[in-house]
XYZ file of C-alpha atoms in Angstrom:
719
model
C -0.279 -0.070 0.091
C 1.230 3.439 -0.665
C 0.786 6.123 1.503
C 0.164 9.505 0.594
C 1.576 11.935 2.115
C -1.155 15.388 2.991
C 0.348 17.227 5.353
C 3.814 17.952 6.996
C 5.685 20.400 9.321
C 9.257 21.098 9.742
C 9.407 24.384 7.454
C 11.424 27.111 8.399
C 9.487 30.267 9.518
C 9.456 32.287 6.376
C 6.762 29.837 4.982
C 4.982 30.042 8.304
C 2.953 32.471 6.497
C 1.447 29.788 3.996
C 0.408 27.854 7.031
C -3.208 28.223 8.258
C -3.792 28.656 12.036
C -6.262 27.225 14.044
C -7.079 27.447 17.795
C -8.824 24.212 18.839
C -11.141 24.913 21.892
C -10.204 21.676 23.838
C -9.981 20.854 27.433
C -6.418 19.719 27.895
C -6.890 17.640 30.844
C -3.056 17.766 31.777
C -3.278 17.873 35.596
C -6.170 15.462 35.470
C -5.539 11.482 36.594
C -6.842 8.909 34.332
C -10.251 7.623 36.210
C -10.395 4.018 34.909
C -11.694 2.915 31.705
C -14.755 5.171 31.350
C -12.669 8.140 30.694
C -10.922 6.172 28.197
C -14.183 5.568 26.128
C -15.012 9.202 26.604
C -15.986 11.059 23.500
C -16.181 14.701 23.057
C -16.161 17.007 20.153
C -13.718 19.233 18.811
C -14.543 23.002 17.865
C -12.373 25.410 16.017
C -12.308 28.974 14.605
C -9.877 30.595 12.252
C -7.235 33.018 13.676
C -6.058 35.982 12.006
C -2.897 36.165 14.413
C -0.951 33.803 16.572
C 1.104 33.872 19.588
C 4.734 34.659 18.878
C 5.674 31.037 19.686
C 3.618 29.752 16.552
C 5.468 32.884 14.412
C 9.019 31.419 15.673
C 7.999 28.203 14.514
C 9.018 26.118 17.978
C 5.871 24.016 18.670
C 5.069 22.222 21.656
C 4.371 19.212 20.199
C 4.499 17.679 16.664
C 2.175 14.852 15.457
C 2.022 12.419 12.763
C -0.974 10.437 12.498
C -2.244 7.525 9.724
C -5.915 8.338 9.101
C -7.823 5.825 6.419
C -4.511 5.128 5.161
C -3.341 8.707 4.405
C -0.249 10.233 6.757
C -1.099 13.578 8.258
C 1.316 15.931 10.341
C 0.575 19.193 12.090
C 2.131 21.072 14.863
C 0.724 22.070 18.260
C 0.996 25.409 20.530
C -0.465 25.231 23.963
C -1.809 28.699 24.730
C -1.447 30.549 28.333
C -5.252 29.850 29.059
C -3.986 26.180 29.703
C -7.509 24.900 27.394
C -6.463 26.301 23.965
C -3.793 24.987 21.649
C -2.957 26.597 18.024
C -2.511 23.813 15.429
C -0.635 24.631 11.945
C -1.282 22.505 8.802
C 0.717 22.437 5.721
C -0.120 20.757 2.698
C 3.051 19.812 0.053
C 1.346 22.327 -2.453
C 1.130 24.919 0.046
C -2.849 25.444 -0.366
C -4.465 26.882 2.501
C -6.728 24.738 4.273
C -10.273 26.424 5.116
C -11.073 25.987 9.229
C -13.643 23.667 8.113
C -10.799 21.059 6.532
C -8.918 21.798 9.485
C -11.742 20.924 12.135
C -12.777 17.955 10.233
C -9.133 16.434 10.358
C -9.139 17.263 13.895
C -12.188 15.337 14.540
C -11.243 12.709 12.397
C -7.798 12.298 14.325
C -10.329 10.808 17.403
C -12.852 9.037 15.111
C -12.221 5.877 13.210
C -14.565 3.539 11.089
C -14.585 0.162 12.349
C -14.312 -2.864 9.910
C -15.061 -5.714 11.891
C -13.072 -9.008 10.813
C -15.431 -12.260 9.650
C -15.252 -14.793 12.772
C -15.371 -17.433 9.650
C -11.733 -16.215 8.903
C -10.455 -15.856 12.685
C -7.077 -17.346 13.623
C -8.009 -19.669 16.688
C -4.660 -21.337 18.681
C -5.328 -23.833 21.251
C -3.893 -22.638 24.183
C -0.679 -25.333 24.448
C 0.117 -23.968 21.325
C 3.716 -23.724 21.099
C 3.927 -20.676 18.973
C 2.403 -18.733 22.535
C 3.963 -20.495 25.307
C 7.034 -17.944 24.720
C 9.153 -15.994 27.308
C 9.896 -12.489 26.806
C 13.670 -11.821 25.822
C 16.006 -11.365 29.050
C 17.224 -8.302 29.768
C 19.451 -6.546 32.169
C 17.287 -4.142 34.932
C 17.895 -3.040 38.022
C 19.736 0.219 37.829
C 18.155 3.247 36.148
C 19.540 4.991 32.868
C 21.298 7.939 34.461
C 22.851 9.577 31.458
C 22.028 11.356 28.803
C 22.481 11.523 24.670
C 23.711 13.501 21.792
C 21.467 16.245 20.628
C 22.092 14.786 16.837
C 19.485 13.272 15.110
C 19.469 9.107 14.958
C 20.826 7.488 12.272
C 19.814 4.053 10.780
C 21.515 1.136 10.881
C 21.661 -1.649 8.518
C 18.189 -3.081 7.315
C 17.295 -6.417 8.384
C 15.268 -8.792 6.443
C 14.279 -11.548 8.941
C 12.490 -14.027 6.293
C 14.244 -14.438 2.849
C 12.278 -13.230 0.162
C 12.959 -12.421 -3.690
C 12.249 -9.013 -3.348
C 16.142 -8.750 -1.897
C 17.363 -10.279 -5.183
C 19.888 -12.358 -3.105
C 21.926 -14.787 -5.396
C 23.490 -16.586 -2.187
C 21.902 -19.827 -1.827
C 20.588 -20.555 1.636
C 22.021 -23.786 3.411
C 20.344 -26.969 3.485
C 17.608 -27.067 6.429
C 19.677 -29.034 9.224
C 16.748 -31.444 10.636
C 18.750 -31.530 14.079
C 17.403 -27.983 14.718
C 13.775 -29.047 14.488
C 13.250 -29.845 17.689
C 15.817 -27.197 19.545
C 13.773 -24.252 17.514
C 10.784 -25.001 19.864
C 12.583 -25.466 23.427
C 11.533 -21.793 24.908
C 14.403 -20.316 27.137
C 13.587 -19.949 30.785
C 14.404 -16.960 31.446
C 11.524 -13.807 32.105
C 11.727 -10.397 32.319
C 10.850 -8.989 36.200
C 7.097 -8.206 37.094
C 7.257 -4.379 38.263
C 3.812 -3.865 40.116
C 3.890 -0.350 41.482
C 1.977 -0.512 45.278
C -0.177 -3.031 46.495
C -2.145 -4.387 43.801
C -1.785 -5.120 40.043
C -3.817 -2.468 38.129
C -4.334 -4.307 34.840
C -7.540 -5.921 33.412
C -7.992 -8.094 30.257
C -9.425 -6.329 27.268
C -12.595 -8.274 25.729
C -13.024 -9.790 22.469
C -15.145 -6.756 21.666
C -12.531 -4.131 23.075
C -9.287 -5.893 20.667
C -11.563 -5.217 17.713
C -12.107 -1.789 18.439
C -9.698 1.251 17.970
C -6.882 1.506 19.440
C -6.682 -1.899 21.139
C -6.711 -3.540 17.604
C -3.801 -1.711 17.015
C -1.569 -3.371 19.505
C -0.472 -6.881 18.872
C 1.361 -9.882 20.271
C 4.858 -10.094 18.494
C 6.536 -13.713 18.618
C 10.096 -13.622 17.191
C 12.859 -16.403 16.455
C 16.500 -15.506 16.457
C 19.396 -17.817 14.440
C 19.737 -20.163 17.399
C 16.185 -20.863 16.834
C 15.219 -19.344 20.651
C 11.721 -17.668 20.671
C 10.475 -14.857 22.784
C 7.149 -12.955 22.990
C 7.087 -8.930 22.970
C 4.542 -6.312 21.967
C 4.096 -4.304 19.202
C 1.497 -1.557 17.830
C 1.034 -0.714 14.530
C 1.105 2.830 13.644
C 0.729 2.397 9.948
C -0.603 -0.163 7.227
C 2.897 -1.233 7.035
C 4.309 -0.130 10.186
C 4.905 -1.572 13.816
C 6.828 -0.454 16.327
C 8.240 -1.920 19.192
C 11.619 -2.236 21.049
C 15.009 -2.626 19.542
C 16.141 -5.686 22.509
C 12.763 -7.422 20.876
C 14.111 -7.808 17.452
C 18.338 -7.483 18.078
C 20.553 -8.578 20.827
C 23.965 -8.904 19.272
C 25.573 -8.142 22.626
C 24.314 -11.743 23.896
C 26.775 -14.400 22.087
C 23.565 -17.269 22.571
C 21.500 -15.183 20.092
C 23.495 -14.194 17.461
C 21.970 -10.986 16.548
C 18.901 -9.842 14.835
C 15.564 -12.504 14.631
C 15.270 -14.542 11.419
C 11.723 -14.634 11.690
C 8.886 -12.461 13.381
C 5.015 -12.525 13.544
C 2.810 -10.005 14.603
C -1.072 -10.796 15.765
C -2.843 -7.642 16.655
C -5.942 -7.227 18.932
C -4.960 -11.193 20.171
C -7.435 -12.346 22.698
C -7.804 -15.285 25.353
C -10.844 -15.621 28.151
C -8.298 -17.353 30.176
C -5.764 -19.946 31.385
C -6.809 -23.266 29.481
C -8.876 -21.089 26.946
C -8.435 -21.208 23.179
C -6.402 -17.911 21.497
C -8.426 -16.119 19.241
C -6.652 -13.845 16.598
C -9.337 -11.869 14.471
C -6.727 -10.128 12.416
C -4.839 -13.215 11.965
C -1.314 -12.977 11.808
C 1.334 -11.659 9.258
C 4.820 -12.298 8.836
C 7.496 -9.062 9.753
C 9.214 -8.593 6.185
C 11.484 -5.998 7.167
C 13.396 -5.031 10.453
C 14.435 -1.328 10.775
C 16.948 -0.251 13.706
C 18.959 2.513 14.539
C 23.152 2.730 15.280
C 22.498 4.322 18.859
C 20.755 0.570 19.573
C 23.171 -1.843 17.970
C 26.511 -0.006 18.773
C 25.939 0.461 22.700
C 24.843 -2.513 24.570
C 21.625 -1.485 26.654
C 21.361 2.247 25.946
C 17.545 2.374 26.595
C 17.582 5.939 24.748
C 17.386 3.985 21.851
C 15.479 1.140 22.131
C 12.994 1.390 19.740
C 12.451 -0.465 16.212
C 10.366 -0.777 12.991
C 8.958 -3.697 11.831
C 7.551 -3.240 8.166
C 4.787 -5.609 7.097
C 4.303 -5.992 3.297
C 0.874 -7.058 3.819
C -1.234 -5.123 5.933
C -4.235 -5.724 8.422
C -6.944 -4.680 5.937
C -9.749 -4.301 8.683
C -7.457 -1.898 10.305
C -7.107 1.558 8.768
C -6.430 4.399 11.424
C -3.993 4.335 14.172
C -3.148 6.336 16.717
C -1.153 10.101 16.700
C 2.430 9.786 17.433
C 3.343 12.841 19.382
C 7.090 13.844 19.197
C 8.664 16.562 22.051
C 5.584 16.373 23.931
C 5.579 18.573 26.917
C 3.824 18.841 29.954
C 1.923 15.762 30.229
C 1.430 14.012 33.765
C -0.596 11.599 33.323
C -0.381 8.143 30.545
C -1.310 5.007 30.205
C -0.179 2.069 28.221
C -1.869 -1.854 27.224
C 0.092 -4.697 25.780
C 0.804 -8.541 26.322
C 2.431 -9.363 29.406
C 3.228 -13.028 30.404
C 2.845 -12.816 33.822
C -0.144 -11.057 35.749
C -1.333 -10.871 39.219
C -4.916 -11.205 38.462
C -4.092 -14.189 35.715
C -1.289 -15.916 36.771
C 1.928 -15.898 38.570
C 3.261 -19.482 37.225
C 6.011 -19.035 34.734
C 4.750 -22.551 32.895
C 1.005 -20.865 32.703
C 1.495 -17.476 30.923
C -1.247 -14.840 29.934
C -2.109 -14.700 26.520
C -4.324 -11.694 26.444
C -3.838 -7.869 25.915
C -3.719 -6.185 29.438
C -4.318 -2.613 30.205
C -4.053 -0.573 33.074
C -6.728 1.084 35.014
C -5.305 2.471 37.789
C -6.401 6.398 38.492
C -3.135 7.422 39.324
C -1.089 6.084 36.267
C 1.234 8.968 36.112
C 4.445 10.118 34.424
C 7.394 10.206 37.138
C 9.652 12.436 35.130
C 11.596 12.715 31.628
C 14.897 13.446 30.365
C 16.042 14.308 27.119
C 15.073 11.021 25.654
C 13.134 8.763 28.482
C 9.920 8.844 29.981
C 9.767 7.150 33.408
C 5.910 5.943 34.502
C 4.433 3.899 37.109
C 1.975 1.830 35.368
C 2.371 -1.990 36.207
C 4.106 -3.990 33.800
C 6.160 -7.434 33.190
C 7.890 -9.266 30.850
C 6.099 -9.247 27.499
C 4.797 -6.055 27.416
C 8.044 -4.480 25.839
C 7.178 -2.770 22.923
C 3.793 -1.616 24.018
C 2.767 2.153 23.676
C 2.868 4.606 26.310
C 0.255 7.248 25.399
C -1.226 10.438 27.433
C -4.787 10.848 27.170
C -6.576 14.066 25.896
C -10.160 13.011 25.790
C -10.926 11.788 23.092
C -7.492 11.633 22.068
C -4.777 9.088 22.711
C -1.449 9.790 21.626
C 1.580 7.850 21.713
C 4.907 9.845 23.098
C 6.701 6.446 24.181
C 7.339 2.841 23.953
C 7.777 1.145 27.156
C 10.965 -0.706 27.216
C 12.129 -1.675 30.979
C 11.456 -1.771 35.014
C 13.141 -1.937 38.064
C 11.280 -4.370 40.788
C 13.592 -2.396 43.198
C 13.243 1.258 42.318
C 9.343 0.710 41.472
C 9.559 2.102 38.547
C 9.644 1.882 34.726
C 10.686 3.774 31.546
C 10.822 3.861 27.528
C 12.305 5.900 24.788
C 10.302 8.909 24.296
C 9.103 9.851 20.930
C 11.339 13.352 19.880
C 13.068 15.265 17.517
C 16.452 13.125 17.183
C 13.902 9.940 16.250
C 11.359 12.016 14.286
C 12.646 11.542 10.630
C 13.955 8.282 11.085
C 10.406 6.983 12.204
C 8.638 9.319 9.694
C 11.439 7.327 7.154
C 10.324 3.715 8.136
C 6.481 4.836 7.834
C 6.593 5.829 4.053
C 7.898 2.905 3.132
C 5.915 0.685 1.018
C 6.371 -3.100 -0.449
C 8.133 -3.556 -3.181
C 5.978 -3.792 -6.427
C 3.445 -1.486 -5.304
C 1.654 0.602 -7.981
C 1.458 4.332 -8.510
C -1.541 6.008 -8.730
C -3.422 5.732 -11.952
C -5.965 7.809 -13.663
C -6.022 6.501 -17.308
C -6.450 3.171 -18.550
C -3.751 0.879 -19.330
C -1.338 3.348 -17.131
C -0.098 0.984 -14.043
C -0.595 -2.920 -13.527
C -1.821 -4.499 -10.693
C 0.802 -6.495 -8.818
C 1.436 -9.688 -9.357
C 0.293 -11.420 -6.441
C -2.646 -13.951 -5.408
C -4.027 -11.370 -2.825
C -3.460 -7.460 -2.255
C -4.562 -4.570 -0.833
C -3.941 -0.878 -1.478
C -5.479 2.568 -0.098
C -5.610 5.147 -2.600
C -7.970 8.287 -3.953
C -9.685 9.544 -6.797
C -9.079 13.197 -6.005
C -8.775 15.231 -9.378
C -9.319 11.719 -11.407
C -10.869 11.966 -14.513
C -12.922 10.179 -17.208
C -11.215 9.379 -20.627
C -12.682 9.678 -23.908
C -14.043 6.436 -25.015
C -14.916 5.140 -21.261
C -17.494 3.468 -20.789
C -20.267 4.087 -18.307
C -19.485 1.865 -15.318
C -22.707 -0.117 -14.410
C -24.430 2.314 -16.614
C -24.109 5.692 -14.753
C -22.868 8.563 -16.597
C -22.858 11.001 -14.057
C -19.330 9.745 -12.133
C -16.137 10.461 -14.176
C -13.605 10.403 -11.126
C -12.516 6.648 -12.293
C -9.064 5.289 -11.059
C -7.774 2.318 -13.501
C -5.752 -0.724 -12.983
C -4.833 -3.457 -15.722
C -4.064 -7.064 -14.866
C -3.210 -10.267 -16.509
C -4.294 -13.153 -14.330
C -1.101 -15.868 -13.757
C -4.123 -18.716 -13.261
C -7.838 -19.222 -14.533
C -9.739 -19.168 -11.233
C -12.467 -17.121 -9.588
C -11.019 -13.696 -8.300
C -12.976 -11.234 -5.823
C -12.171 -7.359 -6.178
C -13.525 -5.765 -3.502
C -13.748 -1.593 -2.929
C -14.478 0.133 0.503
C -14.494 3.888 1.336
C -15.927 5.654 4.326
C -16.011 8.719 2.407
C -18.096 8.075 -0.527
C -20.345 5.490 -2.447
C -18.327 3.595 -5.242
C -18.547 1.957 -8.581
C -16.305 -1.089 -9.024
C -16.328 -2.572 -12.476
C -13.995 -5.411 -13.869
C -13.349 -5.765 -17.625
C -11.734 -8.374 -20.071
C -9.620 -6.457 -22.837
C -6.371 -4.142 -23.769
C -8.398 -1.560 -25.524
C -10.896 1.042 -23.804
C -13.235 0.959 -26.696
C -13.724 -2.339 -26.581
C -13.784 -3.673 -23.296
C -15.844 -6.660 -22.358
C -17.689 -6.761 -18.706
C -16.808 -9.178 -16.133
C -19.152 -7.608 -13.474
C -19.861 -4.488 -11.722
C -21.427 -3.206 -8.234
C -22.766 0.252 -7.654
C -24.782 -0.762 -4.588
C -24.935 2.507 -2.095
C -22.882 2.272 1.212
C -19.175 2.200 0.170
C -18.857 -1.296 0.160
C -18.679 -3.064 -3.504
C -17.575 -6.428 -4.587
C -17.151 -8.112 -7.914
C -16.231 -11.994 -8.197
C -15.488 -13.398 -11.902
C -13.435 -15.927 -13.278
C -10.947 -14.716 -15.660
C -8.846 -15.653 -19.077
C -5.604 -16.867 -18.211
C -2.345 -14.503 -19.531
C -5.566 -12.479 -21.038
C -5.378 -8.456 -20.038
C -8.016 -7.412 -17.889
C -8.682 -4.074 -15.927
C -10.042 -2.861 -12.792
C -11.968 0.460 -12.270
C -12.969 2.414 -9.415
C -15.177 5.332 -9.524
C -16.868 7.441 -7.140
C -20.870 7.585 -7.588
C -21.910 11.191 -8.919
C -18.196 12.289 -9.367
C -17.573 11.987 -5.674
C -13.610 12.332 -4.217
C -12.039 10.681 -1.250
C -9.838 7.945 -0.467
C -11.029 4.208 -0.873
C -9.645 0.737 -0.295
C -8.936 -1.985 -3.229
C -8.915 -5.640 -2.112
C -8.396 -8.762 -4.230
C -7.841 -12.473 -4.387
C -7.521 -15.385 -6.086
C -9.368 -18.247 -4.835
C -7.059 -20.688 -3.512
C -5.811 -24.003 -5.188
C -7.935 -27.445 -4.683
C -5.108 -28.660 -2.679
C -4.926 -25.218 -0.136
C -5.653 -27.273 2.763
C -3.726 -30.130 4.317
C -7.270 -32.206 3.926
C -7.537 -31.641 0.610
C -3.782 -32.701 -0.590
C -3.820 -34.211 -3.915
C -2.642 -37.716 -4.546
C 0.529 -38.776 -6.103
C -0.006 -41.652 -8.604
C 2.366 -44.477 -9.357
C 5.842 -44.706 -8.879
C 7.011 -41.792 -11.182
C 6.040 -39.000 -12.903
C 5.190 -35.419 -12.759
C 2.554 -33.100 -11.279
C 1.914 -29.296 -12.087
C 0.144 -27.228 -9.765
C 0.338 -23.729 -8.579
C 0.029 -21.736 -5.370
C -1.550 -18.753 -6.424
C -4.196 -17.473 -3.879
C -3.009 -20.029 -1.313
C -3.282 -19.556 2.448
C -1.777 -21.226 5.361
C -3.885 -23.437 8.156
C -4.470 -22.871 11.914
C -1.781 -24.906 12.980
C 0.557 -24.585 9.802
C 2.456 -21.535 9.624
C 6.122 -22.999 9.949
C 7.869 -25.134 7.048
C 11.605 -25.838 7.150
C 11.815 -23.191 10.372
C 10.020 -20.696 8.041
C 6.785 -18.639 7.979
C 5.008 -19.090 5.129
C 1.494 -18.198 3.976
C 1.277 -19.921 0.233
C 1.190 -23.519 0.875
C -0.296 -26.413 -0.955
C -0.225 -30.253 -0.490
C 0.281 -33.328 -2.390
C -0.164 -36.761 -0.530
C 2.126 -39.744 -1.156
C -0.346 -42.887 -0.251
C 0.716 -45.743 1.258
C 2.858 -48.646 -0.660
C 3.063 -52.498 -0.538
C 6.693 -52.673 0.020
C 9.046 -50.240 1.522
C 11.157 -48.099 -1.155
C 13.047 -44.716 -1.498
C 11.049 -41.563 -2.922
C 13.111 -38.178 -4.357
C 11.200 -35.517 -5.056
C 12.185 -32.401 -7.008
C 10.647 -28.936 -7.885
C 12.868 -28.616 -11.188
C 10.420 -26.857 -13.577
C 8.602 -24.308 -11.135
C 9.526 -20.530 -11.291
C 9.550 -18.938 -8.022
C 11.415 -18.663 -4.665
C 10.070 -22.325 -2.974
C 10.377 -24.701 -0.284
C 9.527 -28.479 0.187
C 8.775 -30.476 3.288
C 7.378 -34.030 3.741
C 5.431 -35.071 6.809
C 3.292 -38.311 8.359
C 0.438 -37.551 10.628
C -3.303 -37.469 10.473
C -3.622 -33.561 10.598
C -2.010 -30.318 10.121
C -1.323 -29.851 13.639
C 0.078 -33.069 14.188
C 2.796 -33.183 11.554
C 5.828 -35.488 11.675
C 8.642 -33.889 9.806
C 10.380 -36.614 7.341
C 12.412 -34.398 4.956
C 12.640 -30.663 4.351
C 14.779 -28.423 1.838
C 14.416 -24.784 1.627
C 17.531 -23.872 -0.264
C 17.168 -20.493 -2.314
C 15.740 -20.496 -5.866
C 12.982 -22.779 -7.550
C 14.957 -26.380 -7.447
C 14.684 -27.751 -4.227
C 14.999 -31.827 -3.496
C 14.714 -34.359 -0.978
C 14.929 -37.846 -0.838
C 14.008 -40.456 2.008
C 12.798 -43.869 3.002
C 9.319 -44.699 2.877
C 7.799 -47.318 5.169
C 4.945 -49.829 3.478
C 2.124 -48.934 5.616
C 3.023 -44.897 5.630
C 1.206 -41.959 4.180
C 3.536 -38.876 3.286
C 2.445 -35.456 3.147
C 3.988 -32.923 0.549
C 3.897 -29.536 1.305
C 5.349 -26.695 -1.217
C 5.293 -23.082 -0.079
C 6.574 -19.933 -1.461
C 9.489 -18.422 0.539
C 7.992 -15.312 2.131
C 4.845 -14.648 0.426
C 6.003 -15.907 -3.133
C 3.748 -17.817 -5.443
C 3.819 -19.094 -8.954
C 3.690 -22.151 -11.018
C 4.913 -25.530 -9.331
C 6.561 -28.487 -11.355
C 6.730 -31.639 -8.358
C 8.621 -34.584 -10.230
C 9.312 -37.793 -8.180
C 10.756 -41.119 -8.463
C 9.920 -44.300 -5.971
C 11.959 -46.976 -6.137
C 11.108 -50.352 -4.330
C 13.642 -51.749 -1.495
C 13.775 -55.022 -0.165
C 14.941 -53.978 3.222
C 12.316 -51.994 5.756
C 14.428 -48.681 6.304
C 13.190 -46.731 9.664
C 13.479 -43.289 8.694
C 14.763 -40.374 11.284
C 11.808 -38.459 12.754
C 11.379 -35.309 14.323
C 7.895 -34.321 16.240
C 7.155 -31.088 15.031
C 6.008 -29.110 17.985
C 4.821 -25.988 16.505
C 2.062 -25.742 13.921
């Protein structure tokens, strides 16, 4: 998804005359403590009026706060100044083209900052895990604690460190092959470490309460997620991360980089994020309403990677190649916040007094602090100290100040001292603003640009995708058809698409700004298009499903009804192959031959995600039925056209697999060979590395042997 920059700050005072100055009459509530959950849910309107003059602080362009927020997929930036009356503030907005916003536009932006559209995920697609699933029972990463950080750092801007890709992907263009997967690591990779973080509860009671299943599907709790990560040593840990944009989550540096610990070996090799994860209690299933997405790219800063336990720099970015499509608005990030006295936080602690004190029976839910005295114990140039209850696993949780009805992130929780009864985390400040904005601007490789005219832009070559765009300023072309018979639209956006397979595909367009028209055509000439499907129903949620012709150009168009303009999301997915699931594995007949297939639109099942130690979500299955006699089976993927892996298992269900053989060498040609028993059925999984998809050639040769050979087997305790 490409994020369009609507507003920005940081211009020199000479451009201040081009800004709109808006006074927002809002009770700041800086001296009031949070009074429990009811205050968090309180809503209040904001009113504004245009000022002809502004205090000298504004003219000097030295704001109290700089705010960054993604609203409906669009990034907005503005600056705020607290006025002397204690109840008002000035807000300065700028557009890239320096067009002055009207007071109504600015007021609408401020109101949208604290409101959001809720797109509830379909329960049919919830990811549900048993409470004893190995990918859940993870300790937090062990960190040094007990001493409060006391030194300050340079005021210069933070610098980016080397970018890390935890999951190998063809986007990187790496030529070096990955080593053959070592079966001896199959057991070690799921063995959790014993150590965990301290339980820092301030006072006599633990004030954290569990977020309900309904709450974790609403803002802002749905932006806060359970982060699992795996290091090159195969040790696995848990932290918290929170989404700040469709392709970016923030967490702690120590959650993804532990180079100073010899037993970890540097940056994580794999990580997954599950926003809004919920569990009703001990022994209950874990529900992930939005599913789980792998981290594509880890972003670090040199302050953290070059100085062991430099808490001032203990923050990191996680880029996601696929967004969570139902989450489009995120909490504002506030840089250089001054004057805040109260705050709150929510995250995924492993130990909670109300839940358990037993190391072997951890919490899997999101917990939120409800104390009426949660306060900021002080700030330094780069750190914020607070007294919210915490424990290991909450590392990476957002720390926000609450100005009804806004929650505004001002720091990232990282650490706590049990003996000193204080917690802390790195603040969002001017030194890290540019770096975080750069991380936020990242879009996945292959993301298309905006396209007004037919034939200008192609959709990415993927089995499924998602993007947020707008049709502001879009026009109607000569010879363009009247979509769904509407002749009063004319704000159309076009994408061409050449389907890699001939299976049903579904396109969905969603907008909270306007009614939409969605249409799909076949053809390469605008004058002679063949309509495949059209939906102009009101409500801003339109869907078209059709079966395309293989390797024939098609086109998809989104238009605003009656000439409406605004933002919209476009999502598409190809129907998965018939052997998408373990239970639907296709038979491999005979003793030798080749089977053709593909994994376009393929998905991963609950309990499946790891193959060869890799997180994958595009797997398909074949099965080699039992033979009367023992033998040896050789399988390769020579002739396939994408970076893939192959894994062979025995077992009766996807979550009861036993690994027999595996090869995740880089490239499209992988090979396994193993002994087969006369009474055993074998299941073969072929999956794209990272999200890769393409056409599969599965070649096999089975040879009978006179001696029954018992092959080594390794239990796969995780999915």
